[in-house]
Structure formats: structure tokens, C-alpha cells
PDB file of C-alpha atoms in Angstrom:
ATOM      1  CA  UNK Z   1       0.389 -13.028  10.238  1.00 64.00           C
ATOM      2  CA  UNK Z   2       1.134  -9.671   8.382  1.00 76.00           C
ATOM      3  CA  UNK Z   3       4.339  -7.917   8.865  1.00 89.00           C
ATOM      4  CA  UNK Z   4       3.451  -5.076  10.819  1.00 94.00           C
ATOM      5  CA  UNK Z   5       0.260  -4.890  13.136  1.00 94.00           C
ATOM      6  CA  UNK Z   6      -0.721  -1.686  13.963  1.00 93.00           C
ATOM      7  CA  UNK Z   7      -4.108  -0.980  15.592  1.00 84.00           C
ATOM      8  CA  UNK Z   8      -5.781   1.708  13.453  1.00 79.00           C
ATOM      9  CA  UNK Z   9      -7.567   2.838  15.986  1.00 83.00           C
ATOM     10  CA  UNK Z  10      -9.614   5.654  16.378  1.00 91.00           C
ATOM     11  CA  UNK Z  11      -7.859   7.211  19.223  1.00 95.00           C
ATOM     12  CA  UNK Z  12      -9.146  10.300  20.893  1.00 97.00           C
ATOM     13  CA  UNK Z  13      -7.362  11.956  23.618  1.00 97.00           C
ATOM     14  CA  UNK Z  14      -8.125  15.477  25.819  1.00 97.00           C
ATOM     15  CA  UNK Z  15      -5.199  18.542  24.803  1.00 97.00           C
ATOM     16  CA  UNK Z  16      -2.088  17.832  26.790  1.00 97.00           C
ATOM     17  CA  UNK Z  17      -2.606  13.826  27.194  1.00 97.00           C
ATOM     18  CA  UNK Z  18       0.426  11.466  26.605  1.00 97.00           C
ATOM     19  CA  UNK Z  19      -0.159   9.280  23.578  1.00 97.00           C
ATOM     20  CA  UNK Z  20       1.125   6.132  22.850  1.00 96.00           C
ATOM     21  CA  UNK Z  21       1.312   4.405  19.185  1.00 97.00           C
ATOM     22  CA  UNK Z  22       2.445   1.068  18.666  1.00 96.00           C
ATOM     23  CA  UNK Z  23       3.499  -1.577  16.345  1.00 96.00           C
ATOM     24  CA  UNK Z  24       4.546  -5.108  16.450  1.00 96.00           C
ATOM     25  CA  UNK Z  25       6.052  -6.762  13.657  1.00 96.00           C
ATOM     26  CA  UNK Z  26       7.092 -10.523  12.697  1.00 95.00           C
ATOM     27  CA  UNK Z  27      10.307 -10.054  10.261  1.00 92.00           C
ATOM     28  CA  UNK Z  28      13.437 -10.306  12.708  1.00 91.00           C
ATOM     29  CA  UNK Z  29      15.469  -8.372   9.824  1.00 90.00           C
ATOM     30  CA  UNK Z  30      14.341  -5.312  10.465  1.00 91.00           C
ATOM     31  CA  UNK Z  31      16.261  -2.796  11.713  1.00 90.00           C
ATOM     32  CA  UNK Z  32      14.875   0.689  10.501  1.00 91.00           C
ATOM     33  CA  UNK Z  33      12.156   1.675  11.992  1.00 94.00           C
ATOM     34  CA  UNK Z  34      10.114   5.267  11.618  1.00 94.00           C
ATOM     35  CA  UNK Z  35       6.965   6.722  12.188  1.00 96.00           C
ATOM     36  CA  UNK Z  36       5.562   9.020   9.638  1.00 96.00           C
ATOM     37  CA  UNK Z  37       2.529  11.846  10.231  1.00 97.00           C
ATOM     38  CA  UNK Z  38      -0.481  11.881   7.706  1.00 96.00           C
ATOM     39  CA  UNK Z  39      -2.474  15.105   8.163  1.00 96.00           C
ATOM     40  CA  UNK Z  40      -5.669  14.451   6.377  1.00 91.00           C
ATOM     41  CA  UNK Z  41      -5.965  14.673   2.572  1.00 88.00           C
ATOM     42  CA  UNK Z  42      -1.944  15.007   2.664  1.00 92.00           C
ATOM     43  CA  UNK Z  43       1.085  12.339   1.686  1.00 94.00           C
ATOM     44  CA  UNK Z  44       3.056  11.034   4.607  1.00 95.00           C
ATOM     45  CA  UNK Z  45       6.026  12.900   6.140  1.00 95.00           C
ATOM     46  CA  UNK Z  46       8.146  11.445   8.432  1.00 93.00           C
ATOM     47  CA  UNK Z  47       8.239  12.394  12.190  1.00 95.00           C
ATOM     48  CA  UNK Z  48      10.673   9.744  13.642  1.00 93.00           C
ATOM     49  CA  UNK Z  49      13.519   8.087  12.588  1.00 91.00           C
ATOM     50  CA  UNK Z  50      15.486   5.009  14.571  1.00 90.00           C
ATOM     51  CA  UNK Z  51      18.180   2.623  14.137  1.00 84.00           C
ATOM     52  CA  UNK Z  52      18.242  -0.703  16.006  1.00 80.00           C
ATOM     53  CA  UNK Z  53      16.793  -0.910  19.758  1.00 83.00           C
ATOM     54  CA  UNK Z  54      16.619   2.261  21.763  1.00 86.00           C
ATOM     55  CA  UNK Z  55      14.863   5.095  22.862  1.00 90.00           C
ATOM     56  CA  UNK Z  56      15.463   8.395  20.637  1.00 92.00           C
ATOM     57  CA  UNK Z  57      13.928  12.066  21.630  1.00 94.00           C
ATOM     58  CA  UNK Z  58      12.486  15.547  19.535  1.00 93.00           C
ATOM     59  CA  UNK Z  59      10.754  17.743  21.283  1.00 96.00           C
ATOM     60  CA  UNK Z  60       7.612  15.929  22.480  1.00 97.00           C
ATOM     61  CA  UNK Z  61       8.242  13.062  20.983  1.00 97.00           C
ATOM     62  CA  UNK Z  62       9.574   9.672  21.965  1.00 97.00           C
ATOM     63  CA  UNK Z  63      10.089   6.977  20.000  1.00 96.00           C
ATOM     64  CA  UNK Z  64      11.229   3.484  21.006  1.00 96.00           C
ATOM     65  CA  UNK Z  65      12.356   0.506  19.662  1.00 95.00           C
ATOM     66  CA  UNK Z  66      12.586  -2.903  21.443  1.00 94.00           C
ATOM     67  CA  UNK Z  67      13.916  -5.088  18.980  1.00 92.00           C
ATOM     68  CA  UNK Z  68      13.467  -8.684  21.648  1.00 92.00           C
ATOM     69  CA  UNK Z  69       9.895  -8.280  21.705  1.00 93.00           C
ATOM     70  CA  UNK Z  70       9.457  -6.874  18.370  1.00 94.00           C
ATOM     71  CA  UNK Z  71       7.580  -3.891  19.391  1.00 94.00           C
ATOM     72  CA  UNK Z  72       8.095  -0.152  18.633  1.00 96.00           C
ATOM     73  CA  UNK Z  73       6.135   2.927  20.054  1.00 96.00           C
ATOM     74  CA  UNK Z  74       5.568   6.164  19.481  1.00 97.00           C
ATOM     75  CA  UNK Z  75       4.499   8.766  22.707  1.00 97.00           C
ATOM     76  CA  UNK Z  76       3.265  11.803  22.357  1.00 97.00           C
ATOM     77  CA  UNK Z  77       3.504  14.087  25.497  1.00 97.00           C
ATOM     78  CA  UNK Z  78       1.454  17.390  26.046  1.00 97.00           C
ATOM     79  CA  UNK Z  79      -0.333  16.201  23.267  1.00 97.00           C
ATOM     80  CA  UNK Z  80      -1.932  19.464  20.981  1.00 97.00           C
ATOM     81  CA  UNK Z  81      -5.067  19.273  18.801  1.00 97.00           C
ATOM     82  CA  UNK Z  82      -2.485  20.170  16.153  1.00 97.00           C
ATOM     83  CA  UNK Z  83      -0.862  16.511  16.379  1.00 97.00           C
ATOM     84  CA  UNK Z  84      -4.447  15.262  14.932  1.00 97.00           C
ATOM     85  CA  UNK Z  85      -3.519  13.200  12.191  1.00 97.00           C
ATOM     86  CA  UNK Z  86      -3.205   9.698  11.169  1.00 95.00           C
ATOM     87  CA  UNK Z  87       0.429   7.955  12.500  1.00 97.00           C
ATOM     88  CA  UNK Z  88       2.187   5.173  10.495  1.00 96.00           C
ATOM     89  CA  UNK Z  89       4.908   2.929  11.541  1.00 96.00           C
ATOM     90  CA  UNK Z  90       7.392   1.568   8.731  1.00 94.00           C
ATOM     91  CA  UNK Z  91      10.084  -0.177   9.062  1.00 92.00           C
ATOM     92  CA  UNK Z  92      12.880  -1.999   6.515  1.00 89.00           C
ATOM     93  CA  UNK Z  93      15.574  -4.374   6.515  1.00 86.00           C
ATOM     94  CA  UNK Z  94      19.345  -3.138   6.440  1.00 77.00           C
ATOM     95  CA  UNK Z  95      21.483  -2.478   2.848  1.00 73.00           C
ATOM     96  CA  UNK Z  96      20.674  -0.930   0.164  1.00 69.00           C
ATOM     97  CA  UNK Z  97      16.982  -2.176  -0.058  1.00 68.00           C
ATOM     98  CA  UNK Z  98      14.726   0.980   0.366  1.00 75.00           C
ATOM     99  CA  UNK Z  99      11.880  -0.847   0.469  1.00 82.00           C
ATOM    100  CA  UNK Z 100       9.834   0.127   3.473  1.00 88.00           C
ATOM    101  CA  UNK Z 101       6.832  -1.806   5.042  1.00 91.00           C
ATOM    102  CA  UNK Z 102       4.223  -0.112   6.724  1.00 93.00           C
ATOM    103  CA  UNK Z 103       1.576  -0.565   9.328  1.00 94.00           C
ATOM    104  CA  UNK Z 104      -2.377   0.850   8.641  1.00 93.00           C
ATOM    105  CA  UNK Z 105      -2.037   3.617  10.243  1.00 94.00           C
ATOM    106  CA  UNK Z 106      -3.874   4.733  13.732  1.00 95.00           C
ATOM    107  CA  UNK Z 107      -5.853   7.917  13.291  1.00 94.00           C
ATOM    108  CA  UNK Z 108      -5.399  10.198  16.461  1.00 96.00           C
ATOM    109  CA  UNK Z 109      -7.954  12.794  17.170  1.00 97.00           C
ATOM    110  CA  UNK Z 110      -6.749  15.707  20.180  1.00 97.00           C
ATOM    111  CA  UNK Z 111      -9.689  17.555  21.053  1.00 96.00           C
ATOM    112  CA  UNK Z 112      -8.868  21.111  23.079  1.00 95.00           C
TER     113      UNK Z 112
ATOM    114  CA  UNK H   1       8.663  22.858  -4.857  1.00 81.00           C
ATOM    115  CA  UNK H   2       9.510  18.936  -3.515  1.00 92.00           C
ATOM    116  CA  UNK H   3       7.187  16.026  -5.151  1.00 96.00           C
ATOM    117  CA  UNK H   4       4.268  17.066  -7.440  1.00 96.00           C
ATOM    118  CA  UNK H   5       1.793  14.726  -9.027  1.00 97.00           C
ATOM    119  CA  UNK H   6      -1.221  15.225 -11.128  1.00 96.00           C
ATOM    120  CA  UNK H   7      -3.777  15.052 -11.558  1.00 96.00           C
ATOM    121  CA  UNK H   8      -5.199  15.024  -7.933  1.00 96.00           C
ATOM    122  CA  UNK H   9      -8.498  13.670  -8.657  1.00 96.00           C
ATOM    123  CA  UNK H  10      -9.221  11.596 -11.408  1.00 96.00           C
ATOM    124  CA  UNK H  11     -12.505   9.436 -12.015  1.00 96.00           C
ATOM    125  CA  UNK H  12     -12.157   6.212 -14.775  1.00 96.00           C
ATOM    126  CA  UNK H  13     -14.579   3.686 -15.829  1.00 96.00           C
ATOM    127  CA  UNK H  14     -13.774   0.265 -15.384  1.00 97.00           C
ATOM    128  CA  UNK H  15     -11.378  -0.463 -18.811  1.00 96.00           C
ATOM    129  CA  UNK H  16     -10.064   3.006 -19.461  1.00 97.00           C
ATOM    130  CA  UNK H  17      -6.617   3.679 -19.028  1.00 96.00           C
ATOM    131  CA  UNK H  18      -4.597   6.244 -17.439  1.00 95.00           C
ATOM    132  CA  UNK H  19      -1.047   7.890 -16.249  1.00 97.00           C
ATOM    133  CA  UNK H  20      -0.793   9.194 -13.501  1.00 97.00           C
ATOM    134  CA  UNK H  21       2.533  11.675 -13.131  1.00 97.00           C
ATOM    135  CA  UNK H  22       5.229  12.304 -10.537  1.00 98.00           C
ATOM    136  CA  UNK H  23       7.832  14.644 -10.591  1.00 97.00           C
ATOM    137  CA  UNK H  24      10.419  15.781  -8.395  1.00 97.00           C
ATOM    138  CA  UNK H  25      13.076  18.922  -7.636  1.00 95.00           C
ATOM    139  CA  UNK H  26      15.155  17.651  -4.994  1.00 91.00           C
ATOM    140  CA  UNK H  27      18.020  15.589  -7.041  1.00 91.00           C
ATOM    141  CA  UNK H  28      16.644  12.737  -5.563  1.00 91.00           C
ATOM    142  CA  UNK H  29      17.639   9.319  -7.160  1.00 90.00           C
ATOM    143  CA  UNK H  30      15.012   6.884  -5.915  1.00 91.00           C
ATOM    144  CA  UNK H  31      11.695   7.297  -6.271  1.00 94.00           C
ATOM    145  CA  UNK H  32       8.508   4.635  -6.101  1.00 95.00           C
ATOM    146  CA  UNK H  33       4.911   4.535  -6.236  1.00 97.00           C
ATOM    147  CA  UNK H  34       2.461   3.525  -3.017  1.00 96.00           C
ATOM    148  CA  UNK H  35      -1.216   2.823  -3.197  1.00 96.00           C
ATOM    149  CA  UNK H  36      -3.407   3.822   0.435  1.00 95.00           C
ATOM    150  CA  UNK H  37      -6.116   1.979   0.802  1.00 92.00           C
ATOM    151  CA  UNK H  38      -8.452   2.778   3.934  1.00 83.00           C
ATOM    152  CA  UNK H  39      -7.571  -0.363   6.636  1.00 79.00           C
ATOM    153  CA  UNK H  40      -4.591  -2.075   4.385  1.00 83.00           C
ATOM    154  CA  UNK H  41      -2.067   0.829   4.949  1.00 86.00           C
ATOM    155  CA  UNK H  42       0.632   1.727   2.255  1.00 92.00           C
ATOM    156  CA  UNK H  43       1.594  -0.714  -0.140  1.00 93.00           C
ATOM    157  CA  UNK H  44       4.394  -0.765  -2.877  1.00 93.00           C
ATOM    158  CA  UNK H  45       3.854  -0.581  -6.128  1.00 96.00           C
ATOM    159  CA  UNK H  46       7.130   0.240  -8.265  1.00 96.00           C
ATOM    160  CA  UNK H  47      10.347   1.627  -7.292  1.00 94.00           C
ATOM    161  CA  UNK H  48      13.039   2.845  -9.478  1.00 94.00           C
ATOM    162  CA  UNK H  49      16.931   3.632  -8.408  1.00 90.00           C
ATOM    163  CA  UNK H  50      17.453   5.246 -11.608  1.00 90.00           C
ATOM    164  CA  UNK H  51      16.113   5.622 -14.678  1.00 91.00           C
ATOM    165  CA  UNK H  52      17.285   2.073 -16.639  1.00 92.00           C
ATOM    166  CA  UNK H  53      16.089   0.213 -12.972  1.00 93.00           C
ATOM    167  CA  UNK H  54      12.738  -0.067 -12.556  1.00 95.00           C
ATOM    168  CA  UNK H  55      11.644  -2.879  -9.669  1.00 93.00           C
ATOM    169  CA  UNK H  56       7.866  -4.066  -8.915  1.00 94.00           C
ATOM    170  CA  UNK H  57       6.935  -3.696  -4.907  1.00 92.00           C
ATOM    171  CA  UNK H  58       4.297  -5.954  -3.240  1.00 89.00           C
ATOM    172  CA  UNK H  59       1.297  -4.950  -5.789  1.00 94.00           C
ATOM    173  CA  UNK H  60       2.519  -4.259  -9.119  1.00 95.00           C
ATOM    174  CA  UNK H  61       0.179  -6.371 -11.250  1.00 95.00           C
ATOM    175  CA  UNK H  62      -2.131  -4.390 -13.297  1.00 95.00           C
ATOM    176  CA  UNK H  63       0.479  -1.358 -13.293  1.00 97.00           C
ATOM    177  CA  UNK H  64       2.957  -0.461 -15.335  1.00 97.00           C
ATOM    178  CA  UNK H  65       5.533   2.239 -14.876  1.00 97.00           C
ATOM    179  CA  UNK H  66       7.764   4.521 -17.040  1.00 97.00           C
ATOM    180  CA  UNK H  67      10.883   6.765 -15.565  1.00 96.00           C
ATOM    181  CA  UNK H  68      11.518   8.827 -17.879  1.00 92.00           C
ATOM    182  CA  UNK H  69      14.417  11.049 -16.560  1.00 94.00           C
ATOM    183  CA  UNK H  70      15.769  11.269 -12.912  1.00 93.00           C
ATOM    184  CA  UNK H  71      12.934  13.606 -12.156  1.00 96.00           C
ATOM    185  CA  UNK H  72      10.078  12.157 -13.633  1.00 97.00           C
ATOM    186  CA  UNK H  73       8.726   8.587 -12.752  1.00 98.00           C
ATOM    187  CA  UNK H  74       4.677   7.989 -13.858  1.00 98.00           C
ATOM    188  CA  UNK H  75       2.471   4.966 -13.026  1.00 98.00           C
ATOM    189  CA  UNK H  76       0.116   3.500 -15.569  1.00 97.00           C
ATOM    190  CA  UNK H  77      -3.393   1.705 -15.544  1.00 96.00           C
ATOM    191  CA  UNK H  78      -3.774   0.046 -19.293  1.00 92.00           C
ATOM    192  CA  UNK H  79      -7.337  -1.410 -18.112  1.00 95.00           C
ATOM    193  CA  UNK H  80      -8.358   0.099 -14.963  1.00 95.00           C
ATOM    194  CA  UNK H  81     -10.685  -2.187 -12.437  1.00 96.00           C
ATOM    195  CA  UNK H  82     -12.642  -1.004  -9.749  1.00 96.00           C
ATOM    196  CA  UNK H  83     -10.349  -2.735  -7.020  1.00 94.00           C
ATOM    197  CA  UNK H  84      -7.473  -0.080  -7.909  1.00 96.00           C
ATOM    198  CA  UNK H  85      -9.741   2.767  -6.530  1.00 96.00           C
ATOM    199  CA  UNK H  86      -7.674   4.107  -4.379  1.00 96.00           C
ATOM    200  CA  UNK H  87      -5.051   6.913  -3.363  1.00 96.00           C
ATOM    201  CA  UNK H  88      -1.699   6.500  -5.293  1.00 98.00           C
ATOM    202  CA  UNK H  89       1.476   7.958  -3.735  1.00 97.00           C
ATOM    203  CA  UNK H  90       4.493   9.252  -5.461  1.00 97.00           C
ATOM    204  CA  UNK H  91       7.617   9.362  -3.009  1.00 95.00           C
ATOM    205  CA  UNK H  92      11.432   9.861  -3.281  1.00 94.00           C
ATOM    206  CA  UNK H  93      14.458   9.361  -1.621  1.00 90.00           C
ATOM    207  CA  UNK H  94      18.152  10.197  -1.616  1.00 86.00           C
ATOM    208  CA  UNK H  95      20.648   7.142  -1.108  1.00 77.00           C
ATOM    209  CA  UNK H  96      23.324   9.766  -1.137  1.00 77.00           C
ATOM    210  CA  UNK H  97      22.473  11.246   2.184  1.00 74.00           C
ATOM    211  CA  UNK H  98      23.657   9.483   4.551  1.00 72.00           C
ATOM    212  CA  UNK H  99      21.967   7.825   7.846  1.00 66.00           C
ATOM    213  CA  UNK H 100      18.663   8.752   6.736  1.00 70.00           C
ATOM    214  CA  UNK H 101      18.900   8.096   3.360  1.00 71.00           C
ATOM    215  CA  UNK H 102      15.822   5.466   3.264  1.00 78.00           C
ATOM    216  CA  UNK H 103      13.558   8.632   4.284  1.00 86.00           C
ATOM    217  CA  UNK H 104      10.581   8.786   1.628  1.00 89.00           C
ATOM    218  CA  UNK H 105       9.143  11.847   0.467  1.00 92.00           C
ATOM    219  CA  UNK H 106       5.783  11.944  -0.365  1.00 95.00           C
ATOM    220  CA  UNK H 107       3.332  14.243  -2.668  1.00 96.00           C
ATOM    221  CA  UNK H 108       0.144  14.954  -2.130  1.00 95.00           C
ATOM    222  CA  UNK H 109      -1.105  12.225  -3.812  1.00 96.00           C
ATOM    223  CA  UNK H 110      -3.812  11.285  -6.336  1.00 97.00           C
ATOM    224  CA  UNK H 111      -7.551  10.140  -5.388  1.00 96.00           C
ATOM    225  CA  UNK H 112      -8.651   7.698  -8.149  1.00 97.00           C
ATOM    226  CA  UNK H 113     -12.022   6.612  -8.411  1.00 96.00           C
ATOM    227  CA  UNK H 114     -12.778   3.300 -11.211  1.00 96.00           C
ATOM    228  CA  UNK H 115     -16.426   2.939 -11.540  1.00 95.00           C
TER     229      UNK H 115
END
């Protein structure tokens, strides 16, 4: 079983659908977990950042972390052909080791 | 600025070598190398905390890497194979800042073709 499962996908949702992104992973000692935004042909920037369990907010963005089952998730609200792009989870283990792991990546199409 | 790399696009045949190069404005001490590979997702190749610590990440065989100041970390194929087509990420972080001090940032990455 890999680390982090993420289904890659291809989504493709009308303008102004809620998204939702997820990942499940197997290592119990993570507890950093982000989502990062890959336009195409561009490096990875990231879009979410969350400590531990819990639910954290920007704009129309959500992302949440259940930490029990494993599971994170990333939803897009109102979603905007301008959120096209391909979505990674990563996630690490706590200290000083800034080694990340990431999931493949779903690619999310929003057609107006 | 932020994270440069070059070249972008760069096409070997199986055996050459190459460097690819990474540099970086931001004062950032960490930086690492990722390889994308379409349906196996990011994967670590090197990371470096400073110039005289240099780690290997999941993937390192057939790589080497050199940092050669805090700004400047390159990745090298001595014999490239066609399984290291790929695209190769340069990305840095600051472990000075705080809470989100893990967060990578990411050129714009090289496209490497080994025929």
C-alpha cells in the first residue's frame, strides 16, 4: 500500500460546482498536511496548509483533515474555470524533517 | 524573481550526461530536487539544509547533486537512461519562518527527454 492514495482522476465539473479532492494515507505520523495547485506546464504552489485534524477556510476553499480515518479533502465551492489545474495532496511527519510525500495528483477540468 | 532553473527543455541520449541548475532569491535555506512523472506523482530526489548537508530522498540513485552556495543547488545525470525522462523540480523552503516553514517553493521546472 503506498503512502498517499489519491485518485488522479480526470474530474470535470460545470462553473460554480462544489468540488471535492481527497486523499487517504497509511503513515499514522503524519501531521502536516497541504494541498498544492499545478496549473499546467507550471511547478506546484501551495493552496492549503493544515496542522493536525480540523477543518481550515480561504475564500472558497475548504480543507479538512480527519486524522481517525486517515483521510483529508479538499472542496472547492463556486468552482471557476480558472481553478482548472491539477491538485496534489502532501503531507509530512512533525520536526525538523521537511520531507514531504505526495499523492499523484487529480487533474480538475471547470468548464463555463 | 523566486526559483529559476534551466534549461527548461533539454533532450539527451541514453549515456550522456547533464546538470541541470536551480537557483534561488528568497534567502531560503532548504532546497531539494523532485522528479513528476505522469501517474507516480512527485518524488524526492535530494534535499539539502545547507550547503555542507546534502541528503538523498526516495529516488536518488543515478543522481548526483552539488550545492554550491545557499542559492544555488544543481542535480546531475553522469549516464542518463531513458527511465529518468521526466520533469525535474527545483523547490525551496525557509525553516526560519515559522508555522509554515515546511512550505516548498517550486520553479518552473525542467522537461527532460533521454532517448
Amino acid at each position: 500500500q503506498k503512502e498517499v492514495e489519491q485518485d488522479p482522476g480526470p474530474l470535470s465539473v460545470p462553473e460554480g460546482a462544489i468540488v471535492s479532492l481527497n486523499c487517504t494515507y497509511s503513515n499514522s505520523a503524519f501531521q502536516y498536511f497541504m494541498w498544492y495547485r499545478q496549473y499546467s506546464r507550471k511547478g506546484p504552489e501551495l493552496l492549503m496548509y493544515t496542522y493536525s485534524s480540523g477543518n481550515k477556510e480561504d475564500g472558497r476553499f475548504t480543507a479538512q483533515v480527519d486524522k481517525s480515518s486517515k483521510y483529508i479533502s479538499l472542496f472547492i465551492r463556486d468552482s471557476q474555470p480558472s481553478d482548472s489545474a491539477t491538485y496534489l495532496c502532501a503531507m509530512r511527519s512533525g520536526g525538523s524533517n521537511y520531507k514531504l510525500t505526495f499523492g499523484k495528483g487529480t487533474l480538475l477540468t471547470v468548464n463555463p | 524573481a523566486g526559483v529559476t532553473q534551466t534549461p527548461k527543455f533539454q533532450v539527451l541520449k541514453t549515456g550522456q550526461s547533464m546538470t541541470l541548475q536551480c537557483a534561488q532569491d528568497m534567502n531560503h535555506e532548504y532546497m531539494s530536487w523532485y522528479r513528476q512523472d505522469p501517474g507516480l506523482g512527485l518524488r524526492l530526489i535530494y534535499y539539502s539544509f545547507d550547503v555542507k548537508d546534502i541528503n538523498k530522498g526516495e529516488i536518488s540513485d543515478g543522481y548526483s547533486v552539488s550545492r554550491q552556495a545557499q542559492a544555488k543547488f544543481s542535480l546531475s545525470l553522469e549516464s542518463a537512461i531513458p527511465n529518468q525522462t521526466a520533469l525535474y523540480f527545483c523547490a525551496t523552503s525557509d525553516p526560519t519562518s515559522g508555522v509554515f516553514a515546511d512550505t516548498q517553493y517550486f520553479g518552473p521546472g525542467t522537461r527532460l527527454t533521454v532517448l
